[in-house]
Amino acid sequence: MSKQTAVSIIGEFVADRQYNDLSDLAITRARQVTLDFIGTMLGGFQTELGALAANYAAQMQPGADATIVGDGRRSTVEAAAWANATMGKFLGMDDSHRTAGHVASQLVPVALTLGEKLGLSGEQYILALAVGYDVMDLVHSAVDSWQRERGLDHKSQAGTLGSAATAAKSMGLSAEKTTHALALAMDMACGTEQYVWDAGSCDTKDLLAGYGARNGINAAQMADFGFRGPPGALDGEYGYFHAFGPGYDPAFLDALDGEALARTGFKPHAGCRHVHSCVDATQDLLKSGRPALDAITAIEVDTYLEAITPEFRVNYEPQTVGQAGFSLPVTVSVILTRGNWFREDIETYDEPEQRRLRQLVEVGLDEKIQADHPLTNGCEVRIHTDDGRQYTGRVEYAKGEPENMLSDAEFEEKFRYLVGDILPPDQSANILDRVGQLEDLADVGELVQLTVPQKVAV
């Protein structure tokens, strides 16, 4: 590519970025993201879809390059990353970046599978992860509202470009080849959010994360082999920002500050991130006293616009667990009856008491929270009872946001919950120890092998 274009500027940024350029906070977040997503992969592997993804990769694309997490069989790098991403997305407990969406489900599998194949050090792995966050955040932030209105999915859209950046950095590609990897990835971007309307009737919510991971690796491999992408991949007349966004604005490059990973957040609960502040606000309300369920006469939930639109987010009659996980009325009723919002709690969404309670919910817009969104993502819940009392809970930030971060103990608790008994306690402890010293690892492949139960370790 002879002249500078948007994609070549980004390609140079990715290729030139060094570990010493990263902030201490970004390195800390890399450890947390890695532990968090290893947990979600191991949790997802223990589900029907996780087992299906592992079997598909092992049987349909056998290979010797990379390990399928939890399973132990090996596959090609692309297939293993696809399976690991898919199983890690299934429980809906992967990270959630307020401007880039769900990022780890695309990038961590790419960095781990290539890290295992290429013998990357912990520092090389962290750097590859960080530049992927930078690219995904940069691209998605510029098209988010436009794509949301049209139903495009960020995981396999911007996620494919972010994955290509992580793959290119992992492979040590030059600035020119990295630029071509990103440009090729642009034409691999795909996916819609129809799954939110058909939740529970399809698997694409999770498969799309796999597509993003797989396609990013494929784009980097093709660029390394010698294939070229269009110089106008992002800013051209028919480039990404015109085809998949509102058009190109050169000012979007100003947001490339190298700190996207430092700004990521985490999900202590299952289900959609947009219901989590409602979970937290309801739990906050319960701290001051639990109202008798049969005394509740009205429930009011006020939050930001993106959490209450479109209408599947205010669904009073979900037909599947998948639909229930997006619904604010369901969220309040489950927390009031169960206290928590894990998948096993969401699965109780249609019990009689929960059906009754969710019909009492009125959802509205909180103007203050909306004015500060997306810098905040809060919620207020008010419960009225037949004796005239009002119970109120409010949060400005969902738990796990940078301003309301999980503690080390909470990260470990979540990890152990997700892993369950698939790994022996000493093996889980070993993962916690290795991730705690991630930047000092000589070979991240050692970490990948620890994700395989000892009885089937290879």
mmCIF file of N, CA, C and O in Angstrom, residues 10 96-103 132-149 152-155 157-162 234 240-241 244-261 263-264 306 373-375:
data_model
loop_
_atom_site.group_PDB
_atom_site.id
_atom_site.type_symbol
_atom_site.label_atom_id
_atom_site.label_comp_id
_atom_site.label_asym_id
_atom_site.label_seq_id
_atom_site.Cartn_x
_atom_site.Cartn_y
_atom_site.Cartn_z
ATOM 1 N N ILE A 10 -3.549 2.371 11.079
ATOM 2 C CA ILE A 10 -3.827 1.420 12.160
ATOM 3 C C ILE A 10 -2.854 0.249 12.094
ATOM 4 O O ILE A 10 -2.358 -0.222 13.128
ATOM 5 N N SER A 96 -17.168 -7.152 29.211
ATOM 6 C CA SER A 96 -18.083 -6.237 28.533
ATOM 7 C C SER A 96 -17.503 -4.832 28.576
ATOM 8 O O SER A 96 -17.509 -4.184 29.622
ATOM 9 N N HIS A 97 -16.997 -4.386 27.453
ATOM 10 C CA HIS A 97 -16.367 -3.074 27.322
ATOM 11 C C HIS A 97 -17.450 -2.071 26.932
ATOM 12 O O HIS A 97 -18.217 -2.293 26.004
ATOM 13 N N ARG A 98 -17.515 -0.929 27.638
ATOM 14 C CA ARG A 98 -18.659 -0.038 27.452
ATOM 15 C C ARG A 98 -18.710 0.601 26.070
ATOM 16 O O ARG A 98 -19.784 1.032 25.630
ATOM 17 N N THR A 99 -17.587 0.677 25.351
ATOM 18 C CA THR A 99 -17.633 1.220 23.987
ATOM 19 C C THR A 99 -17.291 0.190 22.924
ATOM 20 O O THR A 99 -17.521 0.436 21.740
ATOM 21 N N ALA A 100 -16.759 -0.964 23.313
ATOM 22 C CA ALA A 100 -16.393 -1.987 22.334
ATOM 23 C C ALA A 100 -17.234 -3.248 22.440
ATOM 24 O O ALA A 100 -17.141 -4.128 21.599
ATOM 25 N N GLY A 101 -18.066 -3.346 23.480
ATOM 26 C CA GLY A 101 -18.917 -4.518 23.622
ATOM 27 C C GLY A 101 -18.166 -5.692 24.219
ATOM 28 O O GLY A 101 -17.285 -5.539 25.066
ATOM 29 N N HIS A 102 -18.497 -6.888 23.774
ATOM 30 C CA HIS A 102 -17.877 -8.115 24.282
ATOM 31 C C HIS A 102 -16.642 -8.402 23.431
ATOM 32 O O HIS A 102 -16.750 -8.755 22.253
ATOM 33 N N VAL A 103 -15.484 -8.278 24.021
ATOM 34 C CA VAL A 103 -14.228 -8.317 23.271
ATOM 35 C C VAL A 103 -13.447 -9.605 23.508
ATOM 36 O O VAL A 103 -12.918 -10.208 22.579
ATOM 37 N N GLY A 132 -5.413 -5.806 19.922
ATOM 38 C CA GLY A 132 -6.725 -6.223 19.443
ATOM 39 C C GLY A 132 -7.834 -5.423 20.086
ATOM 40 O O GLY A 132 -8.802 -5.025 19.426
ATOM 41 N N TYR A 133 -7.716 -5.178 21.395
ATOM 42 C CA TYR A 133 -8.687 -4.325 22.084
ATOM 43 C C TYR A 133 -8.696 -2.925 21.480
ATOM 44 O O TYR A 133 -9.759 -2.325 21.275
ATOM 45 N N ASP A 134 -7.502 -2.391 21.196
ATOM 46 C CA ASP A 134 -7.429 -1.044 20.627
ATOM 47 C C ASP A 134 -8.166 -0.958 19.296
ATOM 48 O O ASP A 134 -8.936 -0.019 19.058
ATOM 49 N N VAL A 135 -7.950 -1.946 18.436
ATOM 50 C CA VAL A 135 -8.569 -1.913 17.112
ATOM 51 C C VAL A 135 -10.068 -2.136 17.200
ATOM 52 O O VAL A 135 -10.864 -1.428 16.570
ATOM 53 N N MET A 136 -10.492 -3.086 18.007
ATOM 54 C CA MET A 136 -11.929 -3.367 18.104
ATOM 55 C C MET A 136 -12.674 -2.180 18.701
ATOM 56 O O MET A 136 -13.764 -1.812 18.242
ATOM 57 N N ASP A 137 -12.087 -1.564 19.723
ATOM 58 C CA ASP A 137 -12.718 -0.401 20.332
ATOM 59 C C ASP A 137 -12.784 0.763 19.347
ATOM 60 O O ASP A 137 -13.813 1.441 19.227
ATOM 61 N N LEU A 138 -11.710 0.992 18.630
ATOM 62 C CA LEU A 138 -11.657 2.085 17.659
ATOM 63 C C LEU A 138 -12.734 1.926 16.589
ATOM 64 O O LEU A 138 -13.485 2.864 16.294
ATOM 65 N N VAL A 139 -12.816 0.747 16.014
ATOM 66 C CA VAL A 139 -13.747 0.508 14.917
ATOM 67 C C VAL A 139 -15.190 0.495 15.408
ATOM 68 O O VAL A 139 -16.069 1.159 14.847
ATOM 69 N N HIS A 140 -15.449 -0.250 16.480
ATOM 70 C CA HIS A 140 -16.836 -0.389 16.921
ATOM 71 C C HIS A 140 -17.414 0.928 17.436
ATOM 72 O O HIS A 140 -18.587 1.232 17.195
ATOM 73 N N SER A 141 -16.594 1.707 18.117
ATOM 74 C CA SER A 141 -17.088 2.982 18.636
ATOM 75 C C SER A 141 -17.591 3.893 17.523
ATOM 76 O O SER A 141 -18.524 4.676 17.722
ATOM 77 N N ALA A 142 -16.985 3.773 16.350
ATOM 78 C CA ALA A 142 -17.347 4.646 15.231
ATOM 79 C C ALA A 142 -18.629 4.206 14.525
ATOM 80 O O ALA A 142 -19.233 5.000 13.792
ATOM 81 N N VAL A 143 -19.056 2.965 14.736
ATOM 82 C CA VAL A 143 -20.224 2.460 13.998
ATOM 83 C C VAL A 143 -21.323 1.935 14.918
ATOM 84 O O VAL A 143 -22.364 1.482 14.438
ATOM 85 N N ASP A 144 -21.123 1.992 16.223
ATOM 86 C CA ASP A 144 -21.993 1.316 17.182
ATOM 87 C C ASP A 144 -23.463 1.639 16.992
ATOM 88 O O ASP A 144 -24.296 0.748 16.773
ATOM 89 N N SER A 145 -23.847 2.916 17.093
ATOM 90 C CA SER A 145 -25.265 3.261 17.040
ATOM 91 C C SER A 145 -25.863 2.934 15.678
ATOM 92 O O SER A 145 -27.005 2.462 15.584
ATOM 93 N N TRP A 146 -25.099 3.171 14.610
ATOM 94 C CA TRP A 146 -25.580 2.873 13.258
ATOM 95 C C TRP A 146 -25.833 1.370 13.114
ATOM 96 O O TRP A 146 -26.869 0.948 12.593
ATOM 97 N N GLN A 147 -24.882 0.566 13.558
ATOM 98 C CA GLN A 147 -25.036 -0.889 13.416
ATOM 99 C C GLN A 147 -26.146 -1.420 14.312
ATOM 100 O O GLN A 147 -26.866 -2.352 13.933
ATOM 101 N N ARG A 148 -26.300 -0.835 15.485
ATOM 102 C CA ARG A 148 -27.342 -1.314 16.385
ATOM 103 C C ARG A 148 -28.724 -1.111 15.779
ATOM 104 O O ARG A 148 -29.599 -1.983 15.889
ATOM 105 N N GLU A 149 -28.933 0.016 15.121
ATOM 106 C CA GLU A 149 -30.221 0.284 14.490
ATOM 107 C C GLU A 149 -30.509 -0.706 13.369
ATOM 108 O O GLU A 149 -31.670 -1.007 13.083
ATOM 109 N N LEU A 152 -26.711 -5.261 13.147
ATOM 110 C CA LEU A 152 -25.442 -5.924 12.904
ATOM 111 C C LEU A 152 -24.774 -6.265 14.229
ATOM 112 O O LEU A 152 -24.894 -5.542 15.211
ATOM 113 N N ASP A 153 -24.058 -7.374 14.253
ATOM 114 C CA ASP A 153 -23.454 -7.868 15.485
ATOM 115 C C ASP A 153 -21.989 -7.461 15.576
ATOM 116 O O ASP A 153 -21.202 -7.706 14.659
ATOM 117 N N HIS A 154 -21.604 -6.847 16.708
ATOM 118 C CA HIS A 154 -20.242 -6.321 16.832
ATOM 119 C C HIS A 154 -19.183 -7.400 16.958
ATOM 120 O O HIS A 154 -18.034 -7.205 16.571
ATOM 121 N N LYS A 155 -19.542 -8.579 17.498
ATOM 122 C CA LYS A 155 -18.528 -9.609 17.742
ATOM 123 C C LYS A 155 -17.898 -10.097 16.445
ATOM 124 O O LYS A 155 -16.694 -10.340 16.381
ATOM 125 N N GLN A 157 -18.306 -8.406 13.526
ATOM 126 C CA GLN A 157 -18.030 -7.235 12.695
ATOM 127 C C GLN A 157 -16.697 -6.633 13.127
ATOM 128 O O GLN A 157 -15.647 -7.030 12.639
ATOM 129 N N ALA A 158 -16.720 -5.689 14.070
ATOM 130 C CA ALA A 158 -15.472 -5.121 14.580
ATOM 131 C C ALA A 158 -14.596 -6.202 15.205
ATOM 132 O O ALA A 158 -13.361 -6.102 15.180
ATOM 133 N N GLY A 159 -15.226 -7.238 15.737
ATOM 134 C CA GLY A 159 -14.466 -8.328 16.350
ATOM 135 C C GLY A 159 -13.544 -9.021 15.382
ATOM 136 O O GLY A 159 -12.456 -9.483 15.762
ATOM 137 N N THR A 160 -13.944 -9.120 14.118
ATOM 138 C CA THR A 160 -13.077 -9.749 13.126
ATOM 139 C C THR A 160 -11.828 -8.910 12.888
ATOM 140 O O THR A 160 -10.719 -9.445 12.777
ATOM 141 N N LEU A 161 -11.985 -7.579 12.837
ATOM 142 C CA LEU A 161 -10.819 -6.720 12.657
ATOM 143 C C LEU A 161 -9.927 -6.731 13.898
ATOM 144 O O LEU A 161 -8.691 -6.761 13.785
ATOM 145 N N GLY A 162 -10.531 -6.714 15.088
ATOM 146 C CA GLY A 162 -9.742 -6.806 16.307
ATOM 147 C C GLY A 162 -8.976 -8.111 16.386
ATOM 148 O O GLY A 162 -7.794 -8.141 16.780
ATOM 149 N N LEU A 234 -11.150 0.757 5.046
ATOM 150 C CA LEU A 234 -11.950 1.472 6.045
ATOM 151 C C LEU A 234 -12.534 2.772 5.517
ATOM 152 O O LEU A 234 -13.701 3.068 5.734
ATOM 153 N N TYR A 240 -15.374 -0.088 4.812
ATOM 154 C CA TYR A 240 -16.140 -0.544 5.967
ATOM 155 C C TYR A 240 -17.069 0.531 6.522
ATOM 156 O O TYR A 240 -18.235 0.268 6.824
ATOM 157 N N PHE A 241 -16.560 1.755 6.670
ATOM 158 C CA PHE A 241 -17.360 2.778 7.326
ATOM 159 C C PHE A 241 -18.531 3.264 6.469
ATOM 160 O O PHE A 241 -19.484 3.831 7.002
ATOM 161 N N PHE A 244 -20.714 -0.507 6.397
ATOM 162 C CA PHE A 244 -21.195 -1.001 7.689
ATOM 163 C C PHE A 244 -21.329 0.099 8.728
ATOM 164 O O PHE A 244 -21.431 -0.175 9.919
ATOM 165 N N GLY A 245 -21.319 1.352 8.310
ATOM 166 C CA GLY A 245 -21.414 2.453 9.241
ATOM 167 C C GLY A 245 -21.973 3.698 8.584
ATOM 168 O O GLY A 245 -22.427 3.653 7.434
ATOM 169 N N PRO A 246 -21.912 4.824 9.253
ATOM 170 C CA PRO A 246 -22.529 6.056 8.762
ATOM 171 C C PRO A 246 -21.665 6.823 7.777
ATOM 172 O O PRO A 246 -22.048 7.905 7.333
ATOM 173 N N GLY A 247 -20.506 6.307 7.417
ATOM 174 C CA GLY A 247 -19.565 7.015 6.562
ATOM 175 C C GLY A 247 -18.274 7.282 7.314
ATOM 176 O O GLY A 247 -18.202 7.110 8.540
ATOM 177 N N TYR A 248 -17.248 7.688 6.607
ATOM 178 C CA TYR A 248 -15.933 7.833 7.221
ATOM 179 C C TYR A 248 -15.690 9.249 7.721
ATOM 180 O O TYR A 248 -15.910 10.227 7.000
ATOM 181 N N ASP A 249 -15.218 9.334 8.950
ATOM 182 C CA ASP A 249 -14.821 10.601 9.555
ATOM 183 C C ASP A 249 -13.377 10.440 10.025
ATOM 184 O O ASP A 249 -13.104 9.651 10.934
ATOM 185 N N PRO A 250 -12.421 11.160 9.433
ATOM 186 C CA PRO A 250 -11.012 10.998 9.811
ATOM 187 C C PRO A 250 -10.750 11.201 11.298
ATOM 188 O O PRO A 250 -9.768 10.666 11.829
ATOM 189 N N ALA A 251 -11.623 11.929 11.968
ATOM 190 C CA ALA A 251 -11.414 12.194 13.394
ATOM 191 C C ALA A 251 -11.489 10.923 14.231
ATOM 192 O O ALA A 251 -11.032 10.913 15.385
ATOM 193 N N PHE A 252 -12.035 9.845 13.667
ATOM 194 C CA PHE A 252 -12.167 8.625 14.461
ATOM 195 C C PHE A 252 -10.804 8.095 14.881
ATOM 196 O O PHE A 252 -10.658 7.460 15.924
ATOM 197 N N LEU A 253 -9.763 8.390 14.100
ATOM 198 C CA LEU A 253 -8.426 7.906 14.431
ATOM 199 C C LEU A 253 -7.866 8.543 15.698
ATOM 200 O O LEU A 253 -6.944 8.011 16.316
ATOM 201 N N ASP A 254 -8.429 9.677 16.099
ATOM 202 C CA ASP A 254 -7.952 10.354 17.307
ATOM 203 C C ASP A 254 -8.184 9.514 18.561
ATOM 204 O O ASP A 254 -7.545 9.743 19.594
ATOM 205 N N ALA A 255 -9.098 8.564 18.470
ATOM 206 C CA ALA A 255 -9.423 7.737 19.637
ATOM 207 C C ALA A 255 -8.433 6.589 19.840
ATOM 208 O O ALA A 255 -8.543 5.843 20.812
ATOM 209 N N LEU A 256 -7.468 6.438 18.948
ATOM 210 C CA LEU A 256 -6.504 5.338 19.043
ATOM 211 C C LEU A 256 -5.421 5.699 20.065
ATOM 212 O O LEU A 256 -4.343 6.172 19.716
ATOM 213 N N ASP A 257 -5.728 5.479 21.345
ATOM 214 C CA ASP A 257 -4.822 5.919 22.406
ATOM 215 C C ASP A 257 -4.071 4.788 23.091
ATOM 216 O O ASP A 257 -3.273 5.021 24.006
ATOM 217 N N GLY A 258 -4.316 3.548 22.687
ATOM 218 C CA GLY A 258 -3.592 2.433 23.263
ATOM 219 C C GLY A 258 -4.039 2.013 24.650
ATOM 220 O O GLY A 258 -3.381 1.202 25.302
ATOM 221 N N GLU A 259 -5.190 2.504 25.109
ATOM 222 C CA GLU A 259 -5.644 2.207 26.465
ATOM 223 C C GLU A 259 -6.989 1.481 26.495
ATOM 224 O O GLU A 259 -7.645 1.446 27.546
ATOM 225 N N ALA A 260 -7.412 0.922 25.378
ATOM 226 C CA ALA A 260 -8.732 0.284 25.345
ATOM 227 C C ALA A 260 -8.831 -0.873 26.333
ATOM 228 O O ALA A 260 -9.849 -1.043 27.006
ATOM 229 N N LEU A 261 -7.785 -1.683 26.430
ATOM 230 C CA LEU A 261 -7.815 -2.814 27.353
ATOM 231 C C LEU A 261 -7.968 -2.341 28.792
ATOM 232 O O LEU A 261 -8.684 -2.954 29.594
ATOM 233 N N ARG A 263 -9.680 -0.038 29.851
ATOM 234 C CA ARG A 263 -11.046 0.446 30.102
ATOM 235 C C ARG A 263 -12.082 -0.673 30.097
ATOM 236 O O ARG A 263 -13.281 -0.402 30.182
ATOM 237 N N THR A 264 -11.676 -1.911 29.987
ATOM 238 C CA THR A 264 -12.665 -2.977 29.895
ATOM 239 C C THR A 264 -13.332 -3.234 31.241
ATOM 240 O O THR A 264 -12.826 -2.853 32.301
ATOM 241 N N GLU A 306 -30.539 2.329 25.992
ATOM 242 C CA GLU A 306 -30.098 1.097 25.339
ATOM 243 C C GLU A 306 -30.501 -0.144 26.119
ATOM 244 O O GLU A 306 -30.572 -1.239 25.560
ATOM 245 N N HIS A 373 -24.699 8.325 29.875
ATOM 246 C CA HIS A 373 -24.400 7.097 29.140
ATOM 247 C C HIS A 373 -23.669 7.429 27.834
ATOM 248 O O HIS A 373 -23.993 8.438 27.210
ATOM 249 N N PRO A 374 -22.643 6.663 27.396
ATOM 250 C CA PRO A 374 -22.211 5.371 27.936
ATOM 251 C C PRO A 374 -21.145 5.450 29.028
ATOM 252 O O PRO A 374 -20.610 4.410 29.425
ATOM 253 N N LEU A 375 -20.815 6.654 29.496
ATOM 254 C CA LEU A 375 -19.810 6.741 30.552
ATOM 255 C C LEU A 375 -20.307 6.148 31.857
ATOM 256 O O LEU A 375 -19.525 5.773 32.726
#
